[in-house]
Amino acid sequence: MLLVAATALHLGFQLVVTLLVYPVLLADGTEQDDDGDGRGEGRWRRAHDLHRRRITPVVGLVYGPLAIACAWVLLVGAPTGWRGVAALLAVAAVVVVVLITATTAGPAHGQLASRGRSEALVRRLRRADAARLAGAAVAAVAALLAAV
């Protein structure tokens, strides 16, 4: 049940990021600089910095239980039969999400912070985010299947 709860929490978090946070944060420059004062890049940097500071503790609250649940499956052992396969698939999907975060999304955020907003970096982050959402969905469904 821990794996189900942790993957459901993670999927909910990922849905909020994909559907609510990134559409606002990654809006194009004209939307970032809606008053026409020419300071869009400064606004972008402030908005991105604020996003990074605010989301970091939330990431810890989501990924901590997720790591514990996955470690539990690996250390205690997955159930037998198809339920065990489903549990291991959930863990594998979480690992993929973490790898995408570490190799693509995290570095893209770092470059967005240091270089400023660019369409290429925004596209890279959106692609990584879509892959993370898919991975989170696979993990949650697999965890649910492992529990039934």
Coordinates of C-alpha atoms in Angstrom, one line a residue:
M1 CA 0.0 0.0 0.0
L2 CA 3.0 2.3 0.6
L3 CA 3.9 2.0 -3.1
V4 CA 0.4 2.9 -4.2
A5 CA 0.2 5.9 -1.9
A6 CA 3.7 7.2 -2.9
T7 CA 3.1 6.7 -6.6
A8 CA -0.3 8.3 -6.4
L9 CA 1.2 11.3 -4.6
H10 CA 3.9 11.5 -7.2
L11 CA 1.4 11.4 -10.1
G12 CA -0.7 14.1 -8.5
F13 CA 2.4 16.3 -8.1
Q14 CA 3.4 15.7 -11.7
L15 CA 0.0 16.5 -13.0
V16 CA 0.0 19.8 -11.1
V17 CA 3.5 20.7 -12.5
T18 CA 2.5 19.7 -16.0
L19 CA -1.0 21.2 -16.1
L20 CA -0.7 24.3 -13.8
V21 CA 2.9 25.3 -12.9
Y22 CA 4.8 24.9 -16.2
P23 CA 2.1 26.6 -18.4
V24 CA 2.4 29.7 -16.3
L25 CA 6.2 29.6 -15.7
L26 CA 7.1 28.7 -19.2
A27 CA 4.8 31.2 -21.0
D28 CA 6.5 33.0 -23.8
G29 CA 8.3 36.3 -23.4
T30 CA 5.3 38.4 -24.3
E31 CA 3.2 36.8 -21.6
Q32 CA 6.1 37.2 -19.1
D33 CA 6.4 40.9 -20.0
D34 CA 2.7 41.8 -20.2
D35 CA 3.0 45.5 -19.3
G36 CA 5.3 46.3 -22.2
D37 CA 8.1 47.8 -20.1
G38 CA 10.8 45.8 -21.7
R39 CA 11.9 44.0 -18.6
G40 CA 10.7 40.6 -19.5
E41 CA 14.0 38.9 -19.0
G42 CA 14.4 40.2 -15.4
R43 CA 10.9 39.0 -14.7
W44 CA 11.7 35.6 -16.1
R45 CA 14.8 35.2 -13.9
R46 CA 12.9 36.3 -10.8
A47 CA 9.9 34.0 -11.6
H48 CA 12.2 31.0 -12.3
D49 CA 14.3 31.6 -9.2
L50 CA 11.1 31.8 -7.1
H51 CA 9.8 28.6 -8.7
R52 CA 13.0 26.7 -7.9
R53 CA 13.0 27.9 -4.3
R54 CA 9.4 27.1 -3.7
I55 CA 9.2 23.7 -5.5
T56 CA 12.4 22.2 -4.0
P57 CA 10.9 21.4 -0.6
V58 CA 7.8 20.0 -2.3
V59 CA 9.9 17.8 -4.4
G60 CA 11.5 16.5 -1.3
L61 CA 8.1 15.8 0.3
V62 CA 7.1 13.8 -2.8
Y63 CA 10.3 12.0 -3.7
G64 CA 11.2 11.0 -0.1
P65 CA 8.2 8.7 0.3
L66 CA 8.6 7.5 -3.3
A67 CA 12.2 6.5 -2.6
I68 CA 11.2 4.8 0.7
A69 CA 8.4 2.8 -1.1
C70 CA 10.7 1.7 -3.9
A71 CA 13.5 0.7 -1.5
W72 CA 10.9 -1.2 0.5
V73 CA 9.9 -3.2 -2.6
L74 CA 13.5 -3.9 -3.5
L75 CA 14.7 -4.8 0.0
V76 CA 11.7 -6.6 1.4
G77 CA 10.9 -8.2 -1.9
A78 CA 8.1 -7.8 -4.4
P79 CA 5.1 -10.1 -4.2
T80 CA 5.1 -13.2 -6.2
G81 CA 3.6 -13.7 -9.7
W82 CA 2.2 -10.9 -11.8
R83 CA 1.8 -8.7 -8.7
G84 CA 5.5 -8.8 -8.2
V85 CA 6.1 -7.9 -11.9
A86 CA 3.7 -5.0 -11.5
A87 CA 5.6 -3.8 -8.4
L88 CA 8.9 -4.0 -10.1
L89 CA 7.5 -2.2 -13.1
A90 CA 6.3 0.6 -10.8
V91 CA 9.8 0.8 -9.3
A92 CA 11.4 0.8 -12.8
A93 CA 9.1 3.6 -14.0
V94 CA 10.1 5.7 -10.9
V95 CA 13.8 5.1 -11.7
V96 CA 13.1 6.3 -15.3
V97 CA 11.4 9.5 -14.0
V98 CA 14.4 10.1 -11.6
L99 CA 16.9 9.6 -14.5
I100 CA 14.9 12.0 -16.7
T101 CA 14.9 14.6 -13.9
A102 CA 18.6 14.2 -13.3
T103 CA 19.8 14.1 -16.9
T104 CA 17.3 16.4 -18.6
A105 CA 14.9 18.4 -16.5
G106 CA 17.3 19.4 -13.7
P107 CA 20.0 20.5 -16.1
A108 CA 17.5 22.4 -18.2
H109 CA 16.3 24.3 -15.2
G110 CA 20.0 25.1 -14.3
Q111 CA 20.6 26.5 -17.8
L112 CA 17.3 28.4 -17.7
A113 CA 18.5 30.0 -14.4
S114 CA 22.1 30.8 -15.7
R115 CA 21.5 31.6 -19.3
G116 CA 18.0 32.9 -19.2
R117 CA 14.9 31.8 -21.0
S118 CA 15.3 30.3 -24.5
E119 CA 12.7 28.4 -26.6
A120 CA 15.1 25.5 -27.1
L121 CA 15.5 25.1 -23.3
V122 CA 11.7 25.4 -22.8
R123 CA 11.1 22.7 -25.4
R124 CA 13.6 20.4 -23.8
L125 CA 12.0 21.0 -20.4
R126 CA 8.5 20.4 -21.7
R127 CA 9.6 17.1 -23.4
A128 CA 11.2 15.9 -20.2
D129 CA 8.1 16.9 -18.3
A130 CA 5.9 15.0 -20.6
A131 CA 8.1 11.9 -20.2
R132 CA 8.0 12.3 -16.4
L133 CA 4.3 12.5 -16.4
A134 CA 4.0 9.3 -18.5
G135 CA 6.5 7.6 -16.2
A136 CA 4.5 8.7 -13.1
A137 CA 1.3 7.4 -14.6
V138 CA 2.9 4.1 -15.4
A139 CA 4.3 3.8 -11.9
A140 CA 0.9 4.6 -10.3
V141 CA -1.0 2.2 -12.4
A142 CA 1.6 -0.6 -11.9
A143 CA 1.6 0.0 -8.2
L144 CA -2.2 -0.2 -8.1
L145 CA -2.1 -3.5 -10.1
A146 CA 0.5 -4.8 -7.6
A147 CA -1.8 -4.1 -4.7
V148 CA -4.9 -5.8 -6.1

